[in-house]
Short mmCIF file of C-alpha atoms and ligand atoms in Angstrom, two decimals:
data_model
loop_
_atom_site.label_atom_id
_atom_site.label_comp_id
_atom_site.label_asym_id
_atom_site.label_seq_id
_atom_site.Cartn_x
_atom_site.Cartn_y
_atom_site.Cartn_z
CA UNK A 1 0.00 0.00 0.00
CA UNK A 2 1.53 3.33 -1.19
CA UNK A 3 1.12 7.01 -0.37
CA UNK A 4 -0.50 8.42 -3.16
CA UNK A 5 -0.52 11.88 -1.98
CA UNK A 6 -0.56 14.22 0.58
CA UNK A 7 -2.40 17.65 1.54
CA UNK A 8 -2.19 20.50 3.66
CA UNK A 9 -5.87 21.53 5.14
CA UNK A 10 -5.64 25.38 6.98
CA UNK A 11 -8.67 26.03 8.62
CA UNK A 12 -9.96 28.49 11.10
CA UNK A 13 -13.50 27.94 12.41
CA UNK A 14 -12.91 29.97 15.49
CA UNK A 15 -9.26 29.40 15.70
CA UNK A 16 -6.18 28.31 13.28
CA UNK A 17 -5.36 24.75 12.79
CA UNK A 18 -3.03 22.98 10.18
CA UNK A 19 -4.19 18.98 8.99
CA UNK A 20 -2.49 16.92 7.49
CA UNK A 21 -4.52 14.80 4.75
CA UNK A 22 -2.86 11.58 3.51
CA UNK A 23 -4.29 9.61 0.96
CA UNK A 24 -3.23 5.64 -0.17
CA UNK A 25 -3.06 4.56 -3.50
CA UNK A 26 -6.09 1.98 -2.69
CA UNK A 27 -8.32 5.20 -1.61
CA UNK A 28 -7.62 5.00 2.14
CA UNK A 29 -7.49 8.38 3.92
CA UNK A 30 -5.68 8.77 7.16
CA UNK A 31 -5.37 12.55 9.08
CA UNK A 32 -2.98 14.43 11.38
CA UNK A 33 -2.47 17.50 13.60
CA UNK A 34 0.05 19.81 12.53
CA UNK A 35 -0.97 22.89 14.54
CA UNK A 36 1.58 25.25 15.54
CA UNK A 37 -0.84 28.39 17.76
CA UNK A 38 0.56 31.77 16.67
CA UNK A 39 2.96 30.20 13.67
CA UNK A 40 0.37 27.99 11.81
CA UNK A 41 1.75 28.75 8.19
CA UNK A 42 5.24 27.97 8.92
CA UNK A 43 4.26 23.99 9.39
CA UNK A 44 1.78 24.67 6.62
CA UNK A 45 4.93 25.83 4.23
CA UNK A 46 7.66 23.39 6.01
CA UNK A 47 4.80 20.13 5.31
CA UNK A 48 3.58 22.08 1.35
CA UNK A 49 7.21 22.56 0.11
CA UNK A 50 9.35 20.26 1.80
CA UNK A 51 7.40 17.32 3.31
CA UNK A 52 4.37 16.27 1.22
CA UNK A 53 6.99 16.04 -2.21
CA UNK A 54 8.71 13.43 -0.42
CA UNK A 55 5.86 11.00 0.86
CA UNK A 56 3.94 9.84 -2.54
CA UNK A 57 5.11 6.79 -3.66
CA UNK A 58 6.53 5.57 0.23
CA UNK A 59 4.89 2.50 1.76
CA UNK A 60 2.27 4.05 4.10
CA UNK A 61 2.73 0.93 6.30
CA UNK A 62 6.51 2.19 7.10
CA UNK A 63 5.39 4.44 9.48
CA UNK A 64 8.85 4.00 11.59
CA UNK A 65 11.12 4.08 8.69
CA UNK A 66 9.58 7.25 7.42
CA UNK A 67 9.66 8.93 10.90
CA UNK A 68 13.26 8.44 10.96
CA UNK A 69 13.90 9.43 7.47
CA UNK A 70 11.92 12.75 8.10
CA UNK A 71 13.98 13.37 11.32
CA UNK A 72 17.35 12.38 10.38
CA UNK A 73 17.07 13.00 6.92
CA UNK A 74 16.38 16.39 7.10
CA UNK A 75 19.56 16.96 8.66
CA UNK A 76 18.02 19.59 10.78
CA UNK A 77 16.72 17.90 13.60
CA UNK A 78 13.86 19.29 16.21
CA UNK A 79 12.26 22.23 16.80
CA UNK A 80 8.58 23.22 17.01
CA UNK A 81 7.89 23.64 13.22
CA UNK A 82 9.63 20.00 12.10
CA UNK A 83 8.54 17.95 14.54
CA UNK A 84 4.92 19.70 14.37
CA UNK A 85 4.96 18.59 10.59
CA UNK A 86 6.62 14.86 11.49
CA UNK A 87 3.97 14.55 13.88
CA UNK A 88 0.90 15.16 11.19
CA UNK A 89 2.61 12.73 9.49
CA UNK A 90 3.22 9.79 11.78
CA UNK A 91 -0.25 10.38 13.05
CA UNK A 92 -1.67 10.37 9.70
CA UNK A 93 0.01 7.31 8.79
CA UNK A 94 -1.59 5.21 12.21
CA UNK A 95 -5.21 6.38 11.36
CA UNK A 96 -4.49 4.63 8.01
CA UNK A 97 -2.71 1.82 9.16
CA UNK A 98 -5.95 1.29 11.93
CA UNK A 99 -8.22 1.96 9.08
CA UNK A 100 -6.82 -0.86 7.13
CA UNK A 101 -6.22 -3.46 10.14
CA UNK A 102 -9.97 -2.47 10.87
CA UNK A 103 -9.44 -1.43 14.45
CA UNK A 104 -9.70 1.50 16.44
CA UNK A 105 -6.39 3.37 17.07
CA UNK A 106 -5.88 2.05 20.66
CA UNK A 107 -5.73 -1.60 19.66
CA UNK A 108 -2.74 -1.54 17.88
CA UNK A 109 -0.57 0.46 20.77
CA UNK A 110 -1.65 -2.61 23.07
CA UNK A 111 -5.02 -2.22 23.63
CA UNK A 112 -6.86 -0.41 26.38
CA UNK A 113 -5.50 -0.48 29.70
CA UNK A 114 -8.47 1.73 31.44
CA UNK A 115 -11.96 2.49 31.05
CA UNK A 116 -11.27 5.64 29.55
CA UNK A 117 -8.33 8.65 29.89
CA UNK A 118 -9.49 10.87 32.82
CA UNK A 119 -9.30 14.06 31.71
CA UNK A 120 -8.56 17.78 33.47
CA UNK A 121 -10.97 21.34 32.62
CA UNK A 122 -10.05 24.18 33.05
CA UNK A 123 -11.59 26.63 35.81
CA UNK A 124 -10.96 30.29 35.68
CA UNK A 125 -12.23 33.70 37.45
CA UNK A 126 -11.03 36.84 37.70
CA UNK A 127 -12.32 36.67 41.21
CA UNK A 128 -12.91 34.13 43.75
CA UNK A 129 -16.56 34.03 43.17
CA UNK A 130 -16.22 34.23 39.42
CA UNK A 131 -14.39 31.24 40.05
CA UNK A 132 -16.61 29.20 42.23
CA UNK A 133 -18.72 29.16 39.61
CA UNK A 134 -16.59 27.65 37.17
CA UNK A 135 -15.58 25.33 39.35
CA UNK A 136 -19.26 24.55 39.35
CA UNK A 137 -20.05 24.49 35.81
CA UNK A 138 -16.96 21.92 35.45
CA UNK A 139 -18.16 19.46 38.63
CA UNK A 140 -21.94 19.17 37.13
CA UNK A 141 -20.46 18.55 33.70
CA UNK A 142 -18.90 15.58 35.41
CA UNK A 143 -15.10 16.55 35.67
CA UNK A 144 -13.35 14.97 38.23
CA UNK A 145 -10.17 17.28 37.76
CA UNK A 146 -9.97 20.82 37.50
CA UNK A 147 -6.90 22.99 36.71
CA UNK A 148 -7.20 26.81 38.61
CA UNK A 149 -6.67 29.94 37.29
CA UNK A 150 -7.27 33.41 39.10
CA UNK A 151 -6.91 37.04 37.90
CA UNK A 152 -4.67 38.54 40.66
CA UNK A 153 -4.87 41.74 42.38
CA UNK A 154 -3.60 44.61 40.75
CA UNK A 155 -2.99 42.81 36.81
CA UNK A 156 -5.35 43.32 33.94
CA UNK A 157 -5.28 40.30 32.66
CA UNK A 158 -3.58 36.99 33.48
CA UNK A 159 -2.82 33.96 31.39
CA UNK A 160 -5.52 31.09 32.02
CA UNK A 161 -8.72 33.25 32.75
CA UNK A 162 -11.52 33.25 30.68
CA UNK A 163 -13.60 36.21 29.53
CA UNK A 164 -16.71 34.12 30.38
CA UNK A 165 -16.26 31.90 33.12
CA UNK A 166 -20.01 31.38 34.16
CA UNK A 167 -20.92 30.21 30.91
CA UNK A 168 -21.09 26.53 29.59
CA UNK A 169 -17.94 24.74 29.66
CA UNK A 170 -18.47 23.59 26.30
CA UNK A 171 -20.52 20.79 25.80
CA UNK A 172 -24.09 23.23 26.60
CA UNK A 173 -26.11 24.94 24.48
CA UNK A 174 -24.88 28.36 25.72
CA UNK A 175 -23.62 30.30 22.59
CA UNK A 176 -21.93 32.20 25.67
CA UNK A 177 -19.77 29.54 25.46
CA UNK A 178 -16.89 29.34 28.68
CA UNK A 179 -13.55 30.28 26.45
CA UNK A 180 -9.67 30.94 27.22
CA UNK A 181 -8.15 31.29 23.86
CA UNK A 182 -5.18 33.21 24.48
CA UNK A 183 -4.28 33.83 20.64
CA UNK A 184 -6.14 36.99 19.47
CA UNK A 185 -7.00 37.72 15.69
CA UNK A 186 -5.35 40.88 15.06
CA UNK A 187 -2.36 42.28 13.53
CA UNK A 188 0.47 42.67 16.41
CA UNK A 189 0.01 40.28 19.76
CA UNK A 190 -2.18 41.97 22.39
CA UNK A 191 0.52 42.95 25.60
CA UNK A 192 0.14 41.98 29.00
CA UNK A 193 1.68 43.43 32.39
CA UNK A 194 3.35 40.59 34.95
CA UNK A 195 4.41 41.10 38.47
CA UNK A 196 5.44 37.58 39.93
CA UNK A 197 5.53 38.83 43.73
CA UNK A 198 1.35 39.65 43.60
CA UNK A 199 1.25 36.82 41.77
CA UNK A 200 3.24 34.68 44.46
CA UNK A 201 1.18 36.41 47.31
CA UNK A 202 -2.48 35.78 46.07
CA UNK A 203 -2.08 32.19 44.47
CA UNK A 204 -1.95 30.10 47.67
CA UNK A 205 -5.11 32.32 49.47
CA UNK A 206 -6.90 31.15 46.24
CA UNK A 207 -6.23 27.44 46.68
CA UNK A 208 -6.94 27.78 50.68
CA UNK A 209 -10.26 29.23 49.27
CA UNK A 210 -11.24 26.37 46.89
CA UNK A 211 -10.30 23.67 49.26
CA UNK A 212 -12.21 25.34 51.95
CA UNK A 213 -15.71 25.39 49.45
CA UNK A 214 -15.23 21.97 47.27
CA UNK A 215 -13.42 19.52 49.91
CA UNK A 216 -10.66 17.49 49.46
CA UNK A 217 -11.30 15.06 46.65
CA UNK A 218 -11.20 16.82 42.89
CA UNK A 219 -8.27 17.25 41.82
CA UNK A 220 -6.66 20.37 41.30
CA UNK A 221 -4.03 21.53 39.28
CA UNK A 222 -2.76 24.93 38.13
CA UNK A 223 0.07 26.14 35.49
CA UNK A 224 2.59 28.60 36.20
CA UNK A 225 2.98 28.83 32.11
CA UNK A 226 7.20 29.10 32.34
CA UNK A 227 7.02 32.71 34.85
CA UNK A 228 9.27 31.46 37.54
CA UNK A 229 12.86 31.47 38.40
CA UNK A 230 13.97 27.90 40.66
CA UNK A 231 13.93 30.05 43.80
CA UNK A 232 10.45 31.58 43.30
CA UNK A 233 9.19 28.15 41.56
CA UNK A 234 10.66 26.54 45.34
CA UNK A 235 8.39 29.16 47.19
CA UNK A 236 4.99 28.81 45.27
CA UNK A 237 5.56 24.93 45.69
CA UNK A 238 6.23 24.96 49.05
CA UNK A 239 2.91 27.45 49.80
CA UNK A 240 0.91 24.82 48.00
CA UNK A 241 1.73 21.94 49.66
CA UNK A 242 -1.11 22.28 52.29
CA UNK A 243 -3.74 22.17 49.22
CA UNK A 244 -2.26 18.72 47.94
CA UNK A 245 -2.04 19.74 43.99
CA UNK A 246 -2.58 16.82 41.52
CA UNK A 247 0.38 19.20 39.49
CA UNK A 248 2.17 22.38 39.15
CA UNK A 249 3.14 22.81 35.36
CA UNK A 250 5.80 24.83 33.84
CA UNK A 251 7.02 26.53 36.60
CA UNK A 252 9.85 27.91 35.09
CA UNK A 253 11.14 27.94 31.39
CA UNK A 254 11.46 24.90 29.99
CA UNK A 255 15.12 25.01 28.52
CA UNK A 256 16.84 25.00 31.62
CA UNK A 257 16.03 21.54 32.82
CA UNK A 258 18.88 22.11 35.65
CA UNK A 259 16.34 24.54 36.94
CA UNK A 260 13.93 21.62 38.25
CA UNK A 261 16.73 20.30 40.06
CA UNK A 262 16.60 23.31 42.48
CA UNK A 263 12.80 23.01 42.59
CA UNK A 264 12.60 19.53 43.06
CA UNK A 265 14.82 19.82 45.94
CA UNK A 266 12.51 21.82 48.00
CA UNK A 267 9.61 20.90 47.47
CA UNK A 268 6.62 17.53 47.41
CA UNK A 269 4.21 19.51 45.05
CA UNK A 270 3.80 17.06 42.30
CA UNK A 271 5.39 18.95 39.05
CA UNK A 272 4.36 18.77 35.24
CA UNK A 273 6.43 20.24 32.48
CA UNK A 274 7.01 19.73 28.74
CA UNK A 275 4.04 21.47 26.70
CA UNK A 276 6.93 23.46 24.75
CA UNK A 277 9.24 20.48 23.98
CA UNK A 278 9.20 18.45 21.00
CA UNK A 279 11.90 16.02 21.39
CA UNK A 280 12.88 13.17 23.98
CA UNK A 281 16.53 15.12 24.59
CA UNK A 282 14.21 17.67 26.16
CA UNK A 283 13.21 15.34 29.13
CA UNK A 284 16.72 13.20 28.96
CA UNK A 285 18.19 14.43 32.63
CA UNK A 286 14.23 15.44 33.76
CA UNK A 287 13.47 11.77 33.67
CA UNK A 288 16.66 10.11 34.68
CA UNK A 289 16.49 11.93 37.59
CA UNK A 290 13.21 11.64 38.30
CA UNK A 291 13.41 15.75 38.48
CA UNK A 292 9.61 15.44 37.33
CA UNK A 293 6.38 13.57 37.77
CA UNK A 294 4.24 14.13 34.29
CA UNK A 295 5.57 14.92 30.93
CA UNK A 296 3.02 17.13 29.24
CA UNK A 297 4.37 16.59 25.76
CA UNK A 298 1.64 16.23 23.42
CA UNK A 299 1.18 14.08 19.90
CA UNK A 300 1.31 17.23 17.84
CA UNK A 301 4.16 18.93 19.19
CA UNK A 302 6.68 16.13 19.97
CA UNK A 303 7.02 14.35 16.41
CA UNK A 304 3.84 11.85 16.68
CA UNK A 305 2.58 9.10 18.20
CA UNK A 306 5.84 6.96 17.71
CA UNK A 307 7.85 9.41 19.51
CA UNK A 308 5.13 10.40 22.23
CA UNK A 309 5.13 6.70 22.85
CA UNK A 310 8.91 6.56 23.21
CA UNK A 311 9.42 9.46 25.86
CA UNK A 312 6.57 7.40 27.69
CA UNK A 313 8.48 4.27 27.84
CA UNK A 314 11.63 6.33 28.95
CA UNK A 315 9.08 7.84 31.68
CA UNK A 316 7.70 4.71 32.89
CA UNK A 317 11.14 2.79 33.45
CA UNK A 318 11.31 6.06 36.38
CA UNK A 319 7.28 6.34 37.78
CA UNK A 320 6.64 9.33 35.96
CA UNK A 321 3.49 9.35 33.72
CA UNK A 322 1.29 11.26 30.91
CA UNK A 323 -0.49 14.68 31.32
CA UNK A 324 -0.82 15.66 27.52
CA UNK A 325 -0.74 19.01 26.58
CA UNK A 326 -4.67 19.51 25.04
CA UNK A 327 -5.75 23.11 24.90
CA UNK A 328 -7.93 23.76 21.68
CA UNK A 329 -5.03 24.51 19.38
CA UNK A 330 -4.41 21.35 19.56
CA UNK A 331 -7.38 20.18 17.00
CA UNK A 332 -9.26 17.36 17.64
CA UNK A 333 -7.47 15.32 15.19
CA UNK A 334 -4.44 15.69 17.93
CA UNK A 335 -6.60 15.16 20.88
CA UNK A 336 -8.30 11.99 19.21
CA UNK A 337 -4.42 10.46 18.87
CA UNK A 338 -3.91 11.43 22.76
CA UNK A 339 -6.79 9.67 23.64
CA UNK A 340 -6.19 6.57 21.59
CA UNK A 341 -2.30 6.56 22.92
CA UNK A 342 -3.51 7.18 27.02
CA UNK A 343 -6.00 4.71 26.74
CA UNK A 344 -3.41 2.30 25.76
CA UNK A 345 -0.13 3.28 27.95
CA UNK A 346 0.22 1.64 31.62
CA UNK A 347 2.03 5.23 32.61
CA UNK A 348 -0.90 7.23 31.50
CA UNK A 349 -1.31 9.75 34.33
CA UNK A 350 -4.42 12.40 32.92
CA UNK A 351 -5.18 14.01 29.94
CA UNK A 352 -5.90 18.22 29.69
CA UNK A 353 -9.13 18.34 27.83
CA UNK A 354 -10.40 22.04 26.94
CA UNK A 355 -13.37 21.65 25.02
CA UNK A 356 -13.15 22.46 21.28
CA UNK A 357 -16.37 25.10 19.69
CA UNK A 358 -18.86 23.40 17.59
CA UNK A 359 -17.71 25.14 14.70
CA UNK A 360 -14.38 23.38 15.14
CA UNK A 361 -16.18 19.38 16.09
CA UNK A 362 -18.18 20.34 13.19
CA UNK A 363 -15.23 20.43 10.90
CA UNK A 364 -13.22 17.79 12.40
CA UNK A 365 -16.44 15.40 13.35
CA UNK A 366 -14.11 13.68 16.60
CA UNK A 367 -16.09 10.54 18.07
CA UNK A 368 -14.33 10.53 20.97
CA UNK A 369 -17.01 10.35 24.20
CA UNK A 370 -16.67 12.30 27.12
CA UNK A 371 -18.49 11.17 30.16
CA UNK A 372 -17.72 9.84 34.10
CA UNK A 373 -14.85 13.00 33.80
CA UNK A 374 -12.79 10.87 31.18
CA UNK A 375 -12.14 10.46 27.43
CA UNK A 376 -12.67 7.15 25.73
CA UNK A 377 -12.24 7.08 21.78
CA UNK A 378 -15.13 5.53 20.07
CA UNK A 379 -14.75 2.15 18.60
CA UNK A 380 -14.48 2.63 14.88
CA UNK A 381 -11.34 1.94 12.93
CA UNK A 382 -8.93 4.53 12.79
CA UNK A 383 -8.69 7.47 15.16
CA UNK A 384 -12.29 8.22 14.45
CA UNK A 385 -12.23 11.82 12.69
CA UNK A 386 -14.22 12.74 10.18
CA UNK A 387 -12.85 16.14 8.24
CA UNK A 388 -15.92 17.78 6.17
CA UNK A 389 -13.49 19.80 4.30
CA UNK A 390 -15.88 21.67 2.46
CA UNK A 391 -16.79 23.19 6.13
CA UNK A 392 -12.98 23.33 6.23
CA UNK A 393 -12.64 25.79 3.07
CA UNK A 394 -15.41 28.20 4.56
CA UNK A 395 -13.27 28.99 7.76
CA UNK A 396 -9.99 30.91 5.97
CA UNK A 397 -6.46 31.01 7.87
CA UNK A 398 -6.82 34.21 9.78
CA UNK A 399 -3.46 35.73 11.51
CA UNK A 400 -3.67 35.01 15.75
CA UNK A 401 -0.88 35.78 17.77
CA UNK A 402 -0.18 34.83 21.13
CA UNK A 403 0.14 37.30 23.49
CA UNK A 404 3.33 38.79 24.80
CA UNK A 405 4.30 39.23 28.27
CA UNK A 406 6.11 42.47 29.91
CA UNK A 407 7.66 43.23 33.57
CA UNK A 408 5.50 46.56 34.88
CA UNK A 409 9.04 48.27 34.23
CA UNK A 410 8.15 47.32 30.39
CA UNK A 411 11.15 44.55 30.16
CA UNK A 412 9.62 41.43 28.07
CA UNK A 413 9.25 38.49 30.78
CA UNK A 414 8.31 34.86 29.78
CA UNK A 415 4.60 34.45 28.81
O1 KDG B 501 -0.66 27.83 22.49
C1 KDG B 501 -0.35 28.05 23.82
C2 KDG B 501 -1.33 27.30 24.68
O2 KDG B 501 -1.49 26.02 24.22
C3 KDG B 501 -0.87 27.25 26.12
O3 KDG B 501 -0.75 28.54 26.62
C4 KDG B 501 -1.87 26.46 26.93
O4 KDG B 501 -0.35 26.34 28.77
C5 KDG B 501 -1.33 25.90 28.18
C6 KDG B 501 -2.01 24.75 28.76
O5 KDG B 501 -1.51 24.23 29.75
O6 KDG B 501 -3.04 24.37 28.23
MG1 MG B 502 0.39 24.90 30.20
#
């Protein structure tokens, strides 16, 4: 069975997202996630003019051989934008190779190990009531783990907090729908205003304050989205303790990954990190010494499912599990892999589900379930997407930047 050919779907119904579309020469069609938030078109460009002229003709079953010829052959190795466009591909290439075995993702990576993946929402306010009641929303749509995000005293706007929070999480019939989507349509990235010390001071009252109203038994996490130096990344860990965090992600930037060392060291707050790297070297000194206890890596980022699966086997020989990266630029087509690959691993740990619009399931038709505060793919062959591309063409790419992040002294800080 041989590639026939290969195309690049950009759509934006509501957001950006870049899909791979690979077709065999015996009519089977197989999809993958290339989305890149904020730099869509480079993957778009790197898979149009460098990636798709090199796949017709290959044996679509080869799916390691051409991950490895992508990745070594480029000579360029990792990076956001290559292994974005390697990951389209290798993902592509398992919903065919399902398709054609006649079994649903999951099955071939080993079969289910679980029910289903239980999955994390996210809860936002700019205030503690604001909050309570999207802590609400999320416990009587049936999640059973909730990440927290607070405006703080004294900031505009802080990453994580939605402009709606009352509104439906996502699955209602609220057009009010609840939404964080951090990249804005417009022609320069909006600008925020950081100060880490109110931030330190308020986020531990905040936790105190859920715990107090919801009890001891959802899980809570909360993301620090890279802000920290080690020292200050110690302190908030430390504070937090008392509120017993399922995670604390990204607490400072990812690069350094001596910087964990230091955090580690002082304190038993679980910690997540990895939503920014793509490649297994990222995690090779996290892991071995077990500086971490989630790698948040997910399919569309990190090269695939084949090399998503490998960081996980490095992770499990050391107790540390899965907490994919899943807010909704990564499309469902990248969500439906994560779900078919945690249902499967014995180190899955959770899964972050943030609810895509309808306009965006109506494009991508996922038939993944959600329900008892977990994931479970549906049963049909394949990863179980269904792209109506003519939808797809009515939604053009529209430019969305992320937004940028400066000290109140106007220095650019980590966003
Ligand atoms: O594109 C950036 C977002 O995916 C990121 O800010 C979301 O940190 C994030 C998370 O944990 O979902
Ligand atoms: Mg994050």
């Amino acid at each position: 069975m041989l590639i026939e050919r290969a195309d690049v779907i950009v759509t934006s119904p509501g957001r950006n997202f870049v899909t791979l579309k690979i077709t065999t020469d015996d009519g089977v069609v197989g999809y993958g996630d290339g989305t890149l938030n904020g730099r869509e078109l480079a993957v778009a460009s790197y898979l149009t003019d460098h990636v798709v002229p090199l796949l017709s003709g290959r044996d679509a079953h080869a799916i390691e051989d051409t991950w490895q010829y992508l990745y070594r052959g480029a000579y360029w190795r990792r990076g956001p934008v290559t292994m974005a466009a390697i990951a389209a591909v290798d993902t592509a290439l398992w919903d065919i190779k399902a398709k054609v075995a006649g079994l649903p993702l999951y099955q071939l990576l080993g079969g289910a190990s679980r029910e289903r993946c239980l999955v994390y929402g996210h809860a936002s306010g700019k205030d503690i009531p604001e909050l309570f009641d999207s802590v609400r929303k999320h416990l009587d749509e049936g999640f059973r783990a909730i990440r927290i995000q607070t405006g703080v005293p004294g900031l505009d706007s802080v990453y994580g907090v939605a402009s709606s929070a009352a509104a439906s999480v996502g699955g209602g019939d609220s057009d009010d729908r609840y939404d964080y989507e951090p990249a804005r349509r417009a022609a320069l990235p909006a600008e925020e205003t950081w100060d880490t010390r109110a931030y330190l001071r308020h986020v531990p009252s905040v936790f105190e304050a859920v715990r107090g109203e919801f009890g001891e038994d959802i899980a809570l996490l909360h993301d620090a989205h890279h802000r920290l130096t080690p020292i200050q990344a110690a302190k908030l860990g430390t504070s937090l303790e008392p509120y017993d965090l399922f995670w604390l992600e990204d607490v400072t930037p990812a690069e350094n990954q001596e910087a964990l060392r230091w955090v580690r060291h002082h304190t038993t707050t679980p910690l997540a990190i990895g939503e920014v790297f793509n490649s297994i070297w990222d995690y090779q000194h996290l892991i071995r010494e077990q500086l971490i206890d989630y790698v948040r890596s997910p399919i569309t980022h990190a090269g695939g499912i084949t090399s998503v699966r490998r960081i996980m086997d490095y992770a499990a020989m050391y107790q540390i599990k899965s907490g994919m990266h899943g807010p909704t630029d990564v499309s469902p087509v990248g969500l439906a892999a994560a779900v078919h690959l945690g249902l499967a691993l014995h180190n899955f740990g959770i899964q972050e589900y943030m609810v895509h619009s309808r306009e965006t399931h109506d494009v991508f038709g996922p038939t993944y379930e959600f329900a008892h505060g977990g994931l479970r793919p549906s049963e049909e062959p394949g990863l179980g997407i269904h792209v109506d591309e003519e939808l797809a063409a009515r939604y053009p790419y529209e430019r969305a930047y992320l937004p940028v992040n400066r000290l109140r002294d106007g220095t650019v800080h980590d966003w």
